């Protein structure tokens, strides 16, 4: 029982570390609503805060250079998403700002950057590995999910069809992750649903502090509909595919190890025979054979 509590605590601590960027961002939004009237609009102030937070996350090692590139892509994808949705009246940013284009403050993309940061950090901090992942199927499905969030305003909504196709595409696909010295595994589709649930909770917190407002929240905050859990579960698949693709590309461009020189080609002054010292992993670090995410992809 003590071990189980310890694992739960470690898992919670890892998740808190993964959410560092998102918590700092939403916390900044909350604090900005408590500030006295300033000569700078709140949305403009939040844009500067988001940029500063991104730089700080890079300097503190929260995000690597590759992570920052993925997070920037999430920001741009999110801004396009916001522009269309705000134009169609799905939600709004009621306050004025200089850095506001077509009703969308530029800081709005950081809300999607936070999701990208979470996925990137979770992948590294929890040593995520994939088994049975099918990128050739998941990439077009994720693209279709993203397009459907726009097209359902004019065409029949295909989200349930796409959700079913993702379930089929992820049959046999599992996520392995480390908590302390033990590894656990869950179906990839289940991870999408769980992340979607917690994003829905975060969305309630974000709208409560005024990050944005749905039409029914303009005259007083109301809880976000639980139906948004499914929407977030689908949207997280887009971020996941983006991060997974970037990691696969980085792995493919990594320089292979240099082969050892034959005895006759050894450099001058280097002994022809050196004792071998194989590197060994700390005992008990893993309970499963080590592997890379790509080694089990299909």
mmCIF file of C-alpha atoms in Angstrom:
data_model
loop_
_atom_site.group_PDB
_atom_site.id
_atom_site.type_symbol
_atom_site.label_atom_id
_atom_site.label_comp_id
_atom_site.label_asym_id
_atom_site.label_seq_id
_atom_site.Cartn_x
_atom_site.Cartn_y
_atom_site.Cartn_z
ATOM 1 C CA UNK A 1 0.000 0.000 0.000
ATOM 2 C CA UNK A 2 2.840 2.382 0.856
ATOM 3 C CA UNK A 3 4.435 1.656 -2.505
ATOM 4 C CA UNK A 4 1.150 2.410 -4.298
ATOM 5 C CA UNK A 5 0.826 5.780 -2.549
ATOM 6 C CA UNK A 6 4.429 6.556 -3.421
ATOM 7 C CA UNK A 7 3.796 5.806 -7.106
ATOM 8 C CA UNK A 8 0.665 7.961 -7.126
ATOM 9 C CA UNK A 9 2.628 10.809 -5.538
ATOM 10 C CA UNK A 10 5.447 10.443 -8.070
ATOM 11 C CA UNK A 11 2.965 10.378 -10.948
ATOM 12 C CA UNK A 12 1.282 13.527 -9.642
ATOM 13 C CA UNK A 13 4.639 15.260 -9.263
ATOM 14 C CA UNK A 14 5.626 14.317 -12.811
ATOM 15 C CA UNK A 15 2.322 15.631 -14.144
ATOM 16 C CA UNK A 16 2.809 18.882 -12.253
ATOM 17 C CA UNK A 17 6.224 19.286 -13.872
ATOM 18 C CA UNK A 18 4.720 18.536 -17.290
ATOM 19 C CA UNK A 19 2.064 21.213 -16.725
ATOM 20 C CA UNK A 20 4.548 23.875 -15.570
ATOM 21 C CA UNK A 21 4.109 26.060 -18.676
ATOM 22 C CA UNK A 22 0.315 25.713 -18.688
ATOM 23 C CA UNK A 23 -0.009 26.460 -14.963
ATOM 24 C CA UNK A 24 2.264 29.498 -15.270
ATOM 25 C CA UNK A 25 0.280 30.749 -18.274
ATOM 26 C CA UNK A 26 -3.175 30.350 -16.700
ATOM 27 C CA UNK A 27 -1.804 31.746 -13.451
ATOM 28 C CA UNK A 28 -0.603 34.821 -15.335
ATOM 29 C CA UNK A 29 -4.040 35.246 -16.903
ATOM 30 C CA UNK A 30 -5.627 35.043 -13.448
ATOM 31 C CA UNK A 31 -3.229 37.596 -11.947
ATOM 32 C CA UNK A 32 -3.716 39.973 -14.891
ATOM 33 C CA UNK A 33 -7.410 40.172 -14.054
ATOM 34 C CA UNK A 34 -6.586 41.412 -10.550
ATOM 35 C CA UNK A 35 -4.241 44.201 -11.646
ATOM 36 C CA UNK A 36 -5.334 47.839 -11.418
ATOM 37 C CA UNK A 37 -6.013 49.736 -14.627
ATOM 38 C CA UNK A 38 -2.807 50.046 -16.613
ATOM 39 C CA UNK A 39 -1.842 52.022 -19.737
ATOM 40 C CA UNK A 40 -1.281 48.677 -21.475
ATOM 41 C CA UNK A 41 -4.267 46.505 -22.437
ATOM 42 C CA UNK A 42 -4.505 43.203 -20.587
ATOM 43 C CA UNK A 43 -4.324 41.092 -23.755
ATOM 44 C CA UNK A 44 -1.209 42.991 -24.866
ATOM 45 C CA UNK A 45 0.352 42.453 -21.463
ATOM 46 C CA UNK A 46 -0.426 38.739 -21.681
ATOM 47 C CA UNK A 47 1.239 38.517 -25.097
ATOM 48 C CA UNK A 48 4.447 39.905 -23.615
ATOM 49 C CA UNK A 49 4.098 37.574 -20.649
ATOM 50 C CA UNK A 50 3.654 34.574 -22.950
ATOM 51 C CA UNK A 51 6.771 35.458 -24.942
ATOM 52 C CA UNK A 52 8.763 35.955 -21.727
ATOM 53 C CA UNK A 53 7.463 32.650 -20.369
ATOM 54 C CA UNK A 54 8.497 30.843 -23.557
ATOM 55 C CA UNK A 55 12.025 32.273 -23.369
ATOM 56 C CA UNK A 56 12.245 31.461 -19.664
ATOM 57 C CA UNK A 57 11.047 27.887 -20.251
ATOM 58 C CA UNK A 58 13.815 27.452 -22.813
ATOM 59 C CA UNK A 59 16.479 28.925 -20.531
ATOM 60 C CA UNK A 60 15.364 26.856 -17.531
ATOM 61 C CA UNK A 61 15.424 23.662 -19.580
ATOM 62 C CA UNK A 62 11.678 23.068 -19.383
ATOM 63 C CA UNK A 63 11.669 22.806 -23.170
ATOM 64 C CA UNK A 64 14.421 21.800 -25.577
ATOM 65 C CA UNK A 65 15.106 23.582 -28.864
ATOM 66 C CA UNK A 66 13.065 20.931 -30.731
ATOM 67 C CA UNK A 67 10.266 21.281 -28.188
ATOM 68 C CA UNK A 68 10.211 25.054 -28.710
ATOM 69 C CA UNK A 69 9.859 24.531 -32.464
ATOM 70 C CA UNK A 70 6.883 22.200 -31.916
ATOM 71 C CA UNK A 71 5.355 24.633 -29.411
ATOM 72 C CA UNK A 72 5.704 27.475 -31.921
ATOM 73 C CA UNK A 73 3.914 25.334 -34.531
ATOM 74 C CA UNK A 74 1.128 24.666 -32.015
ATOM 75 C CA UNK A 75 0.870 28.420 -31.451
ATOM 76 C CA UNK A 76 0.405 29.129 -35.163
ATOM 77 C CA UNK A 77 -2.063 26.272 -35.637
ATOM 78 C CA UNK A 78 -3.958 27.509 -32.588
ATOM 79 C CA UNK A 79 -4.124 31.076 -33.884
ATOM 80 C CA UNK A 80 -5.627 29.889 -37.175
ATOM 81 C CA UNK A 81 -8.128 27.839 -35.195
ATOM 82 C CA UNK A 82 -9.005 30.885 -33.069
ATOM 83 C CA UNK A 83 -9.434 33.179 -36.067
ATOM 84 C CA UNK A 84 -11.998 30.883 -37.658
ATOM 85 C CA UNK A 85 -13.855 30.045 -34.449
ATOM 86 C CA UNK A 86 -14.087 33.639 -33.232
ATOM 87 C CA UNK A 87 -15.263 34.754 -36.682
ATOM 88 C CA UNK A 88 -18.016 32.121 -36.532
ATOM 89 C CA UNK A 89 -19.042 33.207 -33.028
ATOM 90 C CA UNK A 90 -18.041 30.027 -31.173
ATOM 91 C CA UNK A 91 -16.405 32.167 -28.464
ATOM 92 C CA UNK A 92 -14.982 35.659 -28.101
ATOM 93 C CA UNK A 93 -12.328 37.857 -26.533
ATOM 94 C CA UNK A 94 -14.417 40.811 -25.336
ATOM 95 C CA UNK A 95 -11.586 43.155 -24.238
ATOM 96 C CA UNK A 96 -9.786 45.646 -26.486
ATOM 97 C CA UNK A 97 -6.094 45.348 -27.347
ATOM 98 C CA UNK A 98 -3.539 46.671 -29.805
ATOM 99 C CA UNK A 99 -2.315 43.159 -30.624
ATOM 100 C CA UNK A 100 -5.766 41.951 -31.590
ATOM 101 C CA UNK A 101 -6.465 40.837 -35.152
ATOM 102 C CA UNK A 102 -9.945 39.948 -36.419
ATOM 103 C CA UNK A 103 -11.187 39.716 -32.839
ATOM 104 C CA UNK A 104 -8.368 37.399 -31.700
ATOM 105 C CA UNK A 105 -5.546 38.610 -29.430
ATOM 106 C CA UNK A 106 -2.209 37.183 -30.503
ATOM 107 C CA UNK A 107 -1.651 35.804 -27.020
ATOM 108 C CA UNK A 108 -4.498 33.340 -27.693
ATOM 109 C CA UNK A 109 -2.109 30.999 -29.491
ATOM 110 C CA UNK A 110 -0.227 30.429 -26.229
ATOM 111 C CA UNK A 111 -3.178 28.418 -24.936
ATOM 112 C CA UNK A 112 -2.359 25.834 -27.610
ATOM 113 C CA UNK A 113 1.365 26.236 -26.981
ATOM 114 C CA UNK A 114 0.679 25.153 -23.407
ATOM 115 C CA UNK A 115 -0.849 21.901 -24.664
ATOM 116 C CA UNK A 116 2.130 21.324 -26.937
ATOM 117 C CA UNK A 117 4.511 22.016 -24.053
ATOM 118 C CA UNK A 118 2.682 19.468 -21.899
ATOM 119 C CA UNK A 119 2.953 16.717 -24.522
ATOM 120 C CA UNK A 120 6.640 17.454 -25.188
ATOM 121 C CA UNK A 121 7.569 17.522 -21.508
ATOM 122 C CA UNK A 122 5.555 14.405 -20.700
ATOM 123 C CA UNK A 123 7.321 12.584 -23.528
ATOM 124 C CA UNK A 124 10.731 13.423 -22.062
ATOM 125 C CA UNK A 125 10.094 13.385 -18.307
ATOM 126 C CA UNK A 126 8.120 10.136 -18.383
ATOM 127 C CA UNK A 127 10.264 8.434 -21.054
ATOM 128 C CA UNK A 128 7.244 7.792 -23.272
ATOM 129 C CA UNK A 129 7.565 4.926 -25.738
ATOM 130 C CA UNK A 130 5.038 3.812 -28.352
ATOM 131 C CA UNK A 131 4.198 0.306 -29.437
ATOM 132 C CA UNK A 132 2.212 -0.343 -32.609
ATOM 133 C CA UNK A 133 1.932 3.316 -33.606
ATOM 134 C CA UNK A 134 0.821 3.836 -37.239
ATOM 135 C CA UNK A 135 1.909 7.310 -38.403
ATOM 136 C CA UNK A 136 0.785 6.767 -42.010
ATOM 137 C CA UNK A 137 -2.777 6.358 -40.753
ATOM 138 C CA UNK A 138 -2.732 8.784 -37.828
ATOM 139 C CA UNK A 139 -1.338 11.779 -39.733
ATOM 140 C CA UNK A 140 -4.230 12.046 -42.261
ATOM 141 C CA UNK A 141 -6.750 11.296 -39.501
ATOM 142 C CA UNK A 142 -5.344 14.094 -37.324
ATOM 143 C CA UNK A 143 -5.470 16.460 -40.308
ATOM 144 C CA UNK A 144 -9.108 15.477 -40.916
ATOM 145 C CA UNK A 145 -9.921 16.106 -37.243
ATOM 146 C CA UNK A 146 -8.441 19.599 -37.470
ATOM 147 C CA UNK A 147 -10.303 20.431 -40.690
ATOM 148 C CA UNK A 148 -13.575 19.083 -39.284
ATOM 149 C CA UNK A 149 -13.460 21.620 -36.450
ATOM 150 C CA UNK A 150 -13.931 24.238 -39.182
ATOM 151 C CA UNK A 151 -15.946 22.412 -41.819
ATOM 152 C CA UNK A 152 -18.719 21.222 -39.496
ATOM 153 C CA UNK A 153 -20.121 24.775 -39.605
ATOM 154 C CA UNK A 154 -20.992 24.220 -43.281
ATOM 155 C CA UNK A 155 -20.822 20.444 -43.798
ATOM 156 C CA UNK A 156 -22.115 17.498 -41.734
ATOM 157 C CA UNK A 157 -20.152 17.078 -38.518
ATOM 158 C CA UNK A 158 -17.867 14.030 -38.859
ATOM 159 C CA UNK A 159 -16.341 14.072 -35.367
ATOM 160 C CA UNK A 160 -17.953 10.807 -34.283
ATOM 161 C CA UNK A 161 -16.895 9.108 -37.505
ATOM 162 C CA UNK A 162 -13.367 10.400 -37.014
ATOM 163 C CA UNK A 163 -13.382 9.310 -33.373
ATOM 164 C CA UNK A 164 -14.357 5.792 -34.494
ATOM 165 C CA UNK A 165 -11.622 5.766 -37.125
ATOM 166 C CA UNK A 166 -9.040 6.854 -34.549
ATOM 167 C CA UNK A 167 -10.180 4.042 -32.263
ATOM 168 C CA UNK A 168 -9.683 1.587 -35.116
ATOM 169 C CA UNK A 169 -6.314 3.096 -36.056
ATOM 170 C CA UNK A 170 -5.048 2.822 -32.474
ATOM 171 C CA UNK A 171 -6.069 -0.782 -31.880
ATOM 172 C CA UNK A 172 -2.923 -2.443 -30.587
ATOM 173 C CA UNK A 173 -1.199 0.924 -30.047
ATOM 174 C CA UNK A 174 -0.064 1.482 -26.475
ATOM 175 C CA UNK A 175 1.850 4.124 -24.558
ATOM 176 C CA UNK A 176 4.556 3.015 -22.147
ATOM 177 C CA UNK A 177 5.690 5.545 -19.544
ATOM 178 C CA UNK A 178 7.931 5.592 -16.493
ATOM 179 C CA UNK A 179 6.925 6.510 -12.953
ATOM 180 C CA UNK A 180 9.974 6.351 -10.769
ATOM 181 C CA UNK A 181 11.706 3.045 -11.430
ATOM 182 C CA UNK A 182 8.649 1.277 -12.828
ATOM 183 C CA UNK A 183 7.004 1.390 -16.222
ATOM 184 C CA UNK A 184 3.298 1.266 -16.987
ATOM 185 C CA UNK A 185 1.304 0.911 -20.166
ATOM 186 C CA UNK A 186 -2.077 2.097 -21.421
ATOM 187 C CA UNK A 187 -3.883 2.174 -24.782
ATOM 188 C CA UNK A 188 -3.150 5.312 -26.786
ATOM 189 C CA UNK A 189 -6.859 6.047 -27.281
ATOM 190 C CA UNK A 190 -7.388 5.983 -23.502
ATOM 191 C CA UNK A 191 -4.585 8.507 -23.039
ATOM 192 C CA UNK A 192 -6.352 10.852 -25.483
ATOM 193 C CA UNK A 193 -9.577 10.637 -23.429
ATOM 194 C CA UNK A 194 -7.791 11.187 -20.110
ATOM 195 C CA UNK A 195 -5.853 14.187 -21.420
ATOM 196 C CA UNK A 196 -9.088 15.545 -22.927
ATOM 197 C CA UNK A 197 -10.751 15.314 -19.506
ATOM 198 C CA UNK A 198 -8.006 17.269 -17.762
ATOM 199 C CA UNK A 199 -7.926 19.835 -20.573
ATOM 200 C CA UNK A 200 -11.651 20.341 -20.015
ATOM 201 C CA UNK A 201 -10.914 21.049 -16.337
ATOM 202 C CA UNK A 202 -8.178 23.481 -17.387
ATOM 203 C CA UNK A 203 -10.614 25.116 -19.818
ATOM 204 C CA UNK A 204 -13.065 25.727 -16.995
ATOM 205 C CA UNK A 205 -10.280 27.371 -14.997
ATOM 206 C CA UNK A 206 -9.136 29.450 -17.999
ATOM 207 C CA UNK A 207 -12.605 30.775 -18.805
ATOM 208 C CA UNK A 208 -13.226 31.490 -15.117
ATOM 209 C CA UNK A 209 -10.205 33.824 -14.984
ATOM 210 C CA UNK A 210 -11.180 35.468 -18.283
ATOM 211 C CA UNK A 211 -8.798 33.921 -20.801
ATOM 212 C CA UNK A 212 -11.734 33.832 -23.227
ATOM 213 C CA UNK A 213 -15.519 33.544 -22.991
ATOM 214 C CA UNK A 214 -18.170 31.351 -24.584
ATOM 215 C CA UNK A 215 -21.451 33.046 -25.568
ATOM 216 C CA UNK A 216 -23.229 31.770 -22.455
ATOM 217 C CA UNK A 217 -20.428 33.169 -20.251
ATOM 218 C CA UNK A 218 -20.573 36.809 -21.397
ATOM 219 C CA UNK A 219 -23.013 37.810 -18.650
ATOM 220 C CA UNK A 220 -21.566 35.593 -15.924
ATOM 221 C CA UNK A 221 -19.338 32.528 -15.806
ATOM 222 C CA UNK A 222 -20.938 29.148 -16.430
ATOM 223 C CA UNK A 223 -19.198 25.726 -16.384
ATOM 224 C CA UNK A 224 -18.051 24.534 -19.788
ATOM 225 C CA UNK A 225 -20.197 21.750 -21.198
ATOM 226 C CA UNK A 226 -18.814 18.236 -20.564
ATOM 227 C CA UNK A 227 -19.309 17.625 -24.293
ATOM 228 C CA UNK A 228 -16.061 19.571 -24.742
ATOM 229 C CA UNK A 229 -14.175 16.581 -23.295
ATOM 230 C CA UNK A 230 -14.700 14.715 -26.567
ATOM 231 C CA UNK A 231 -13.612 17.743 -28.580
ATOM 232 C CA UNK A 232 -10.413 18.054 -26.537
ATOM 233 C CA UNK A 233 -9.740 14.316 -26.835
ATOM 234 C CA UNK A 234 -9.887 14.685 -30.610
ATOM 235 C CA UNK A 235 -7.842 17.881 -30.643
ATOM 236 C CA UNK A 236 -5.076 16.350 -28.525
ATOM 237 C CA UNK A 237 -4.600 13.749 -31.255
ATOM 238 C CA UNK A 238 -3.495 16.601 -33.558
ATOM 239 C CA UNK A 239 -0.874 17.770 -31.048
ATOM 240 C CA UNK A 240 0.252 14.208 -30.370
ATOM 241 C CA UNK A 241 0.764 13.439 -34.064
ATOM 242 C CA UNK A 242 2.724 16.672 -34.469
ATOM 243 C CA UNK A 243 5.036 15.890 -31.534
ATOM 244 C CA UNK A 244 5.443 12.239 -32.538
ATOM 245 C CA UNK A 245 6.310 13.225 -36.112
ATOM 246 C CA UNK A 246 8.884 15.750 -34.943
ATOM 247 C CA UNK A 247 10.522 13.191 -32.681
ATOM 248 C CA UNK A 248 10.616 10.608 -35.469
ATOM 249 C CA UNK A 249 12.216 13.142 -37.801
ATOM 250 C CA UNK A 250 14.808 14.062 -35.184
ATOM 251 C CA UNK A 251 15.591 10.399 -34.585
ATOM 252 C CA UNK A 252 15.994 9.821 -38.315
ATOM 253 C CA UNK A 253 18.486 12.667 -38.705
ATOM 254 C CA UNK A 254 20.580 11.705 -35.696
ATOM 255 C CA UNK A 255 24.188 10.951 -36.622
ATOM 256 C CA UNK A 256 25.019 7.231 -36.461
ATOM 257 C CA UNK A 257 27.866 6.212 -34.133
ATOM 258 C CA UNK A 258 31.279 6.198 -35.770
ATOM 259 C CA UNK A 259 32.611 2.676 -36.387
ATOM 260 C CA UNK A 260 35.722 1.634 -34.512
ATOM 261 C CA UNK A 261 38.940 1.859 -36.521
ATOM 262 C CA UNK A 262 40.697 -1.387 -37.462
ATOM 263 C CA UNK A 263 43.853 -2.120 -35.541
ATOM 264 C CA UNK A 264 45.976 -1.100 -38.532
ATOM 265 C CA UNK A 265 44.156 2.296 -38.744
ATOM 266 C CA UNK A 266 44.396 3.287 -35.105
ATOM 267 C CA UNK A 267 45.548 6.867 -34.594
ATOM 268 C CA UNK A 268 49.202 7.382 -33.638
ATOM 269 C CA UNK A 269 49.773 7.361 -29.932
ATOM 270 C CA UNK A 270 46.547 5.486 -29.188
ATOM 271 C CA UNK A 271 47.002 2.044 -27.605
ATOM 272 C CA UNK A 272 45.994 -0.779 -29.928
ATOM 273 C CA UNK A 273 44.222 -2.625 -27.143
ATOM 274 C CA UNK A 274 42.065 -0.948 -24.508
ATOM 275 C CA UNK A 275 40.076 -2.635 -21.744
ATOM 276 C CA UNK A 276 36.348 -2.669 -22.370
ATOM 277 C CA UNK A 277 34.074 -0.862 -19.926
ATOM 278 C CA UNK A 278 30.508 -1.448 -21.100
ATOM 279 C CA UNK A 279 27.979 1.117 -19.962
ATOM 280 C CA UNK A 280 25.291 -0.316 -17.785
ATOM 281 C CA UNK A 281 21.996 1.204 -16.760
ATOM 282 C CA UNK A 282 21.249 1.677 -13.055
ATOM 283 C CA UNK A 283 19.732 -1.497 -11.612
ATOM 284 C CA UNK A 284 15.978 -1.543 -11.393
ATOM 285 C CA UNK A 285 15.500 1.445 -13.694
ATOM 286 C CA UNK A 286 13.289 -0.530 -16.038
ATOM 287 C CA UNK A 287 11.216 -3.648 -15.839
ATOM 288 C CA UNK A 288 10.900 -4.057 -19.575
ATOM 289 C CA UNK A 289 13.500 -4.404 -22.336
ATOM 290 C CA UNK A 290 14.671 -0.988 -23.512
ATOM 291 C CA UNK A 291 13.480 0.175 -26.885
ATOM 292 C CA UNK A 292 12.887 3.326 -28.832
ATOM 293 C CA UNK A 293 9.443 4.584 -29.881
ATOM 294 C CA UNK A 294 10.210 3.959 -33.532
ATOM 295 C CA UNK A 295 11.396 0.406 -33.107
ATOM 296 C CA UNK A 296 7.833 -0.814 -32.628
ATOM 297 C CA UNK A 297 6.062 1.498 -35.021
ATOM 298 C CA UNK A 298 4.245 0.170 -38.043
#
